[in-house]
Amino acid sequence: MKQRIIGFDLARAYAIFGMFIVNFNMVFGSYKDQTIIGKFLSLFSGNSSTVFVMLAGMGIALMTNRSEYSNEEKIKLRNTILKRALFLFIAGLLLNIIWPADILHFYGCYMFIIAFTIFYDKSYFLKFATLSILIFHFLIFFIPYETGWYLEKFQYKDFYTINGFIRNTFYNGWNSIFPWIAYFFLGMFLGRLNWTEIKVQLKMFLIGLSLYLTVNIIQIVSQHISIPQELSEFINADYLPPFLPFMLSTFGFGLMLISGFMYLGNKIGGSQFAKNFASTGQMTLTHYVSHVTIGMMIFSILAGKDLSKDLTLQQPKEPLYVLLFSIAYFVFSYYFSKLWTKKFKNGPLETLMRKISG
């Protein structure tokens, strides 16, 4: 179990690094950059956030992974998850004031829904994931996806209205419940598997590889043949909107990456090096909030940017600059985690959440 958890936390450490790259590049760089490094940074777009949500689902599954619970234990666990969901929801809304691409309040929504399904058989999680994807694609026939968006600047115009907030939360926000909760449900399914078995690791990796290659081959072919524009946009959509091909591709990437880290955790989980990286993964909440506050402020000073003004009108930083800063900030986060866990069991914000929620 110890090595299994380390493999999970190693995957979370990767997700943190990917999150740094995506968010620093989104604010200070340019996702349209076609240089080699620019294209490398774009590989993390979508894949990083989706893995993050899948791992969150796995975390809840690992937290509730005993074969049997009494009714009192079930109520206690469900209440704990509901309290954490409320904590993340409120924290996310506060963070949204300075970080419009916040994912925490969406996490709170996912966890609220998940709290009422945690003791279902794992096969139901795949059914729920499928249903959430279908609901999203059903809604898109009735509500234009760009409703509420100022896509040129990636700003949501009516977020702070009742209609806008509901639409953003359930349908077309950065990580809206439909279809993004599908990643959370898939993570719940993965968390119920026995990752100590090599055959499970291999099976999940091969399924992920098949999904990823299939979608990417279709996308490449679609760009070299004559097909309707609407179909081309559906096949090649990236993050906004999260159409089915995007979701299947990121499902595949996530399965490959998580399987790889679970295998790695089983092999080197006892090493001090792996434990140090695992401690970084255990502080995802702290590092998430840190990089969109402290990290953004430091980067803006070094890059000569004014965060109080429209960054889309300012010259984007070179991809190499974004990559180097992301690496440097991850190294800082790594050593902070290493030193912090010598005295404390959980990260600063993780400790606060646990004290409030139990």
Coordinates of C-alpha atoms in Angstrom, one line a residue:
M1 CA 0.0 0.0 0.0
K2 CA 2.9 2.4 0.8
Q3 CA 4.5 2.1 -2.6
R4 CA 1.1 2.3 -4.2
I5 CA 0.4 5.6 -2.5
I6 CA 3.8 6.9 -3.5
G7 CA 3.1 6.1 -7.1
F8 CA -0.1 8.1 -6.9
D9 CA 1.7 11.1 -5.3
L10 CA 4.5 10.9 -7.9
A11 CA 1.8 11.3 -10.6
R12 CA 0.4 14.3 -8.6
A13 CA 3.9 15.9 -8.6
Y14 CA 4.0 15.6 -12.4
A15 CA 0.5 17.2 -12.6
I16 CA 1.8 20.1 -10.4
F17 CA 4.7 20.7 -12.8
G18 CA 2.4 20.5 -15.8
M19 CA 0.0 22.9 -14.1
F20 CA 2.8 25.4 -13.6
I21 CA 3.7 25.3 -17.3
V22 CA 0.2 25.6 -18.6
N23 CA -0.9 28.5 -16.3
F24 CA 2.4 30.5 -16.5
N25 CA 2.3 30.1 -20.3
M26 CA -1.4 31.1 -20.5
V27 CA -0.8 34.3 -18.6
F28 CA 2.6 35.3 -19.7
G29 CA 3.3 33.4 -22.9
S30 CA 1.4 32.5 -26.1
Y31 CA -0.4 29.2 -26.8
K32 CA 0.0 30.1 -30.5
D33 CA 3.8 30.0 -30.5
Q34 CA 5.0 27.6 -33.1
T35 CA 8.6 27.2 -32.0
I36 CA 9.8 23.8 -30.9
I37 CA 9.7 24.9 -27.2
G38 CA 6.3 26.5 -27.8
K39 CA 4.9 23.3 -29.2
F40 CA 6.4 21.4 -26.2
L41 CA 4.7 23.7 -23.8
S42 CA 1.4 23.2 -25.6
L43 CA 1.6 19.4 -25.0
F44 CA 0.7 20.1 -21.4
S45 CA -2.4 22.1 -22.3
G46 CA -5.4 19.9 -21.5
N47 CA -3.4 16.9 -20.5
S48 CA -2.2 18.5 -17.3
S49 CA -5.6 19.7 -16.0
T50 CA -7.4 16.5 -16.9
V51 CA -4.8 14.3 -15.1
F52 CA -5.1 16.6 -12.1
V53 CA -8.9 15.9 -12.0
M54 CA -8.4 12.2 -12.5
L55 CA -5.9 12.1 -9.6
A56 CA -8.4 14.0 -7.4
G57 CA -10.9 11.3 -8.1
M58 CA -8.4 8.6 -7.3
G59 CA -7.6 10.4 -4.0
I60 CA -11.3 10.2 -2.9
A61 CA -11.4 6.5 -4.0
L62 CA -8.2 5.7 -2.0
M63 CA -9.7 7.5 1.0
T64 CA -12.8 5.2 0.9
N65 CA -11.3 2.0 -0.4
R66 CA -12.1 -0.5 2.3
S67 CA -14.3 -3.4 1.3
E68 CA -16.9 -2.8 4.0
Y69 CA -18.1 0.2 6.1
S70 CA -20.7 0.5 8.8
N71 CA -23.5 3.0 8.3
E72 CA -21.9 5.3 10.8
E73 CA -18.6 5.2 9.0
K74 CA -20.3 5.9 5.7
I75 CA -22.1 8.9 7.1
K76 CA -18.8 10.2 8.6
L77 CA -16.9 9.8 5.4
R78 CA -19.6 11.4 3.3
N79 CA -19.8 14.3 5.7
T80 CA -16.0 14.8 5.6
I81 CA -16.1 14.9 1.8
L82 CA -19.0 17.3 1.8
K83 CA -17.2 19.6 4.2
R84 CA -14.1 19.5 2.0
A85 CA -16.2 20.2 -1.0
L86 CA -17.6 23.3 0.6
F87 CA -14.1 24.4 1.7
L88 CA -12.8 24.1 -1.9
F89 CA -15.9 25.7 -3.4
I90 CA -15.6 28.8 -1.2
A91 CA -11.8 29.0 -1.5
G92 CA -12.1 28.7 -5.3
L93 CA -14.6 31.5 -5.5
L94 CA -12.4 33.7 -3.5
L95 CA -9.4 32.8 -5.6
N96 CA -11.5 33.4 -8.8
I97 CA -11.4 37.1 -8.0
I98 CA -7.7 37.2 -9.0
W99 CA -7.6 33.9 -11.0
P100 CA -10.6 33.6 -13.4
A101 CA -9.3 30.1 -14.6
D102 CA -9.7 28.7 -11.1
I103 CA -10.5 25.0 -10.8
L104 CA -11.0 24.7 -7.0
H105 CA -14.6 25.7 -7.0
F106 CA -15.3 23.2 -9.7
Y107 CA -13.5 20.6 -7.5
G108 CA -16.0 21.5 -4.8
C109 CA -18.9 20.8 -7.1
Y110 CA -17.4 17.5 -8.3
M111 CA -16.9 16.3 -4.7
F112 CA -20.4 17.4 -3.6
I113 CA -21.8 15.1 -6.3
I114 CA -19.2 12.3 -5.7
A115 CA -20.1 12.2 -2.0
F116 CA -23.4 10.6 -2.8
T117 CA -21.8 7.9 -5.1
I118 CA -18.6 6.9 -3.2
F119 CA -19.9 3.5 -2.1
Y120 CA -21.2 2.4 -5.4
D121 CA -19.6 -0.4 -7.3
K122 CA -16.7 0.9 -9.5
S123 CA -18.5 -0.1 -12.7
Y124 CA -21.0 2.7 -12.0
F125 CA -18.3 5.3 -12.1
L126 CA -17.7 4.5 -15.8
K127 CA -21.4 4.8 -16.4
F128 CA -21.6 8.1 -14.6
A129 CA -18.6 9.4 -16.6
T130 CA -20.3 8.4 -19.9
L131 CA -23.5 10.0 -18.8
S132 CA -21.8 13.3 -18.0
I133 CA -20.2 13.4 -21.5
L134 CA -23.5 12.7 -23.1
I135 CA -25.2 15.5 -21.1
F136 CA -22.6 18.0 -22.3
H137 CA -23.0 17.0 -25.9
F138 CA -26.8 17.2 -25.5
L139 CA -26.6 20.7 -24.0
I140 CA -24.5 22.0 -26.8
F141 CA -27.4 21.5 -29.3
F142 CA -29.4 24.0 -27.3
I143 CA -26.9 26.5 -25.8
P144 CA -24.1 27.9 -28.1
Y145 CA -20.8 27.0 -26.3
E146 CA -19.5 30.6 -26.7
T147 CA -22.4 32.0 -24.7
G148 CA -21.0 34.3 -22.0
W149 CA -17.4 34.1 -23.3
Y150 CA -15.2 36.8 -24.7
L151 CA -12.9 34.2 -26.3
E152 CA -10.4 36.6 -27.7
K153 CA -9.3 37.4 -24.1
F154 CA -10.6 34.2 -22.5
Q155 CA -12.9 36.2 -20.2
Y156 CA -16.3 35.1 -19.0
K157 CA -18.5 38.2 -19.2
D158 CA -21.4 37.3 -16.9
F159 CA -19.8 35.0 -14.3
Y160 CA -21.1 37.1 -11.5
T161 CA -24.7 36.8 -12.5
I162 CA -27.1 34.0 -11.5
N163 CA -27.6 32.7 -15.1
G164 CA -23.9 33.2 -16.0
F165 CA -22.7 31.4 -12.9
I166 CA -25.0 28.4 -13.4
R167 CA -24.1 28.2 -17.1
N168 CA -20.4 28.5 -16.4
T169 CA -20.5 25.9 -13.5
F170 CA -22.5 23.3 -15.3
Y171 CA -21.8 23.7 -19.0
N172 CA -19.1 26.0 -20.4
G173 CA -16.7 27.1 -17.7
W174 CA -13.0 26.3 -17.8
N175 CA -13.7 23.0 -16.0
S176 CA -17.5 22.8 -15.9
I177 CA -19.3 19.9 -14.2
F178 CA -20.4 18.6 -17.6
P179 CA -18.3 17.0 -19.0
W180 CA -15.3 17.5 -16.6
I181 CA -16.7 15.4 -13.8
A182 CA -16.2 12.4 -16.1
Y183 CA -12.5 12.7 -15.3
F184 CA -13.3 12.6 -11.6
F185 CA -15.4 9.5 -12.1
L186 CA -12.7 7.8 -14.2
G187 CA -10.3 8.6 -11.4
M188 CA -12.7 7.0 -8.9
F189 CA -12.8 3.9 -11.0
L190 CA -8.9 3.8 -11.2
G191 CA -8.7 4.3 -7.5
R192 CA -10.7 1.1 -6.9
L193 CA -8.2 -1.0 -9.0
N194 CA -5.4 -3.1 -7.5
W195 CA -2.4 -1.2 -8.8
T196 CA 0.1 -3.6 -7.1
E197 CA -0.6 -6.0 -10.0
I198 CA 1.5 -5.6 -13.1
K199 CA -1.3 -6.8 -15.3
V200 CA -3.5 -4.0 -14.1
Q201 CA -0.8 -1.4 -14.8
L202 CA -0.2 -2.9 -18.3
K203 CA -3.9 -3.2 -19.1
M204 CA -4.6 0.5 -18.2
F205 CA -1.5 1.6 -20.1
L206 CA -2.5 -0.2 -23.2
I207 CA -6.1 1.0 -23.1
G208 CA -4.7 4.6 -22.7
L209 CA -2.2 4.2 -25.5
S210 CA -5.0 2.9 -27.8
L211 CA -7.3 5.8 -27.0
Y212 CA -4.5 8.4 -27.4
L213 CA -3.1 7.0 -30.7
T214 CA -6.5 6.5 -32.2
V215 CA -7.7 10.0 -31.6
N216 CA -4.4 11.6 -32.6
I217 CA -4.3 9.6 -35.8
I218 CA -7.8 10.6 -36.7
Q219 CA -6.9 14.3 -36.0
I220 CA -3.9 14.1 -38.2
V221 CA -5.8 12.5 -41.0
S222 CA -8.6 15.0 -40.7
Q223 CA -6.2 17.8 -41.4
H224 CA -5.2 16.3 -44.7
I225 CA -8.5 15.3 -46.2
S226 CA -11.6 17.3 -47.2
I227 CA -14.3 17.2 -44.5
P228 CA -17.0 19.6 -43.4
Q229 CA -15.6 22.4 -41.2
E230 CA -18.0 21.6 -38.4
L231 CA -16.7 18.0 -38.3
S232 CA -13.0 19.2 -38.4
E233 CA -13.7 21.6 -35.5
F234 CA -15.3 18.7 -33.5
I235 CA -12.4 16.4 -34.1
N236 CA -9.6 18.9 -33.4
A237 CA -11.2 20.9 -30.6
D238 CA -8.8 21.6 -27.7
Y239 CA -10.0 22.2 -24.2
L240 CA -12.6 24.8 -25.1
P241 CA -15.0 23.2 -26.0
P242 CA -14.1 19.7 -24.6
F243 CA -15.6 17.6 -27.3
L244 CA -15.5 13.8 -27.2
P245 CA -12.2 13.4 -29.2
F246 CA -10.5 15.8 -26.8
M247 CA -11.8 13.8 -23.8
L248 CA -10.9 10.4 -25.2
S249 CA -7.4 11.6 -26.0
T250 CA -6.9 13.1 -22.6
F251 CA -8.4 10.0 -21.0
G252 CA -5.8 8.0 -22.9
F253 CA -2.9 10.2 -21.9
G254 CA -4.0 10.1 -18.2
L255 CA -4.2 6.4 -18.2
M256 CA -0.8 6.0 -19.7
L257 CA 0.8 8.5 -17.3
I258 CA -0.9 7.2 -14.1
S259 CA -0.1 3.6 -15.0
G260 CA 3.5 4.6 -15.6
F261 CA 3.8 6.3 -12.2
M262 CA 2.1 3.5 -10.4
Y263 CA 4.7 1.1 -12.0
L264 CA 7.5 3.5 -11.0
G265 CA 6.1 3.7 -7.5
N266 CA 6.1 0.0 -7.1
K267 CA 9.7 -0.1 -8.3
I268 CA 11.4 2.8 -6.5
G269 CA 8.7 3.7 -3.9
G270 CA 11.1 3.0 -1.1
S271 CA 13.9 5.4 -2.2
Q272 CA 14.4 8.7 -0.5
F273 CA 14.3 10.4 -3.9
A274 CA 10.8 9.1 -4.6
K275 CA 9.6 10.0 -1.1
N276 CA 10.8 13.6 -1.6
F277 CA 8.9 13.9 -4.9
A278 CA 5.9 12.3 -3.3
S279 CA 5.8 14.9 -0.6
T280 CA 5.5 17.5 -3.4
G281 CA 2.5 15.6 -4.8
Q282 CA 0.9 15.5 -1.3
M283 CA 0.7 19.3 -1.2
T284 CA -1.2 19.9 -4.4
L285 CA -3.7 22.4 -2.9
T286 CA -0.9 24.5 -1.4
H287 CA 1.2 24.5 -4.6
Y288 CA -1.9 25.3 -6.7
V289 CA -2.8 28.4 -4.6
S290 CA 0.9 29.3 -4.3
H291 CA 1.7 29.4 -8.0
V292 CA -1.4 31.5 -8.9
T293 CA -0.6 34.1 -6.2
I294 CA 3.1 34.1 -5.3
G295 CA 4.3 32.5 -8.5
M296 CA 2.4 34.9 -10.7
M297 CA 3.6 37.9 -8.8
I298 CA 7.3 36.9 -9.0
F299 CA 7.0 36.1 -12.7
S300 CA 5.3 39.4 -13.4
I301 CA 8.1 41.3 -11.7
L302 CA 10.9 39.3 -13.5
A303 CA 9.1 39.6 -16.8
G304 CA 8.3 43.3 -16.4
K305 CA 4.5 42.6 -16.7
D306 CA 1.7 44.6 -15.1
L307 CA -0.9 42.2 -13.7
S308 CA -3.3 45.0 -13.2
K309 CA -3.5 45.6 -16.9
D310 CA -4.7 43.5 -19.9
L311 CA -1.9 41.0 -20.5
T312 CA -3.2 40.1 -23.9
L313 CA -2.1 43.6 -25.0
Q314 CA 1.4 43.1 -23.6
Q315 CA 4.2 41.3 -25.4
P316 CA 4.2 37.6 -24.5
K317 CA 7.4 36.1 -23.0
E318 CA 9.4 33.6 -25.0
P319 CA 8.5 29.9 -24.4
L320 CA 12.1 29.2 -23.1
Y321 CA 11.5 31.9 -20.4
V322 CA 8.2 30.3 -19.4
L323 CA 9.8 26.8 -19.3
L324 CA 12.8 27.9 -17.2
F325 CA 10.6 29.8 -14.7
S326 CA 8.2 26.8 -14.4
I327 CA 11.2 24.5 -13.7
A328 CA 12.6 26.9 -11.2
Y329 CA 9.3 27.3 -9.4
F330 CA 8.8 23.6 -9.3
V331 CA 12.3 23.1 -7.8
F332 CA 11.4 25.7 -5.2
S333 CA 8.1 23.9 -4.5
Y334 CA 10.0 20.6 -4.3
Y335 CA 12.4 21.8 -1.6
F336 CA 9.6 23.7 0.3
S337 CA 7.7 20.4 0.4
K338 CA 10.8 18.5 1.5
L339 CA 11.5 20.9 4.4
W340 CA 7.9 21.3 5.4
T341 CA 7.1 17.6 5.7
K342 CA 10.1 17.1 8.1
K343 CA 8.0 18.9 10.7
F344 CA 4.4 18.6 9.5
K345 CA 2.4 15.7 8.1
N346 CA 0.3 17.8 5.7
G347 CA 0.8 21.0 3.7
P348 CA -0.3 24.4 5.1
L349 CA -3.6 24.6 3.2
E350 CA -4.2 20.9 3.4
T351 CA -3.9 21.2 7.2
L352 CA -6.4 24.0 7.2
M353 CA -8.8 22.1 5.1
R354 CA -8.5 19.0 7.4
K355 CA -9.0 21.0 10.5
I356 CA -12.2 22.5 9.1
S357 CA -13.6 19.4 7.5
G358 CA -12.2 16.6 9.8

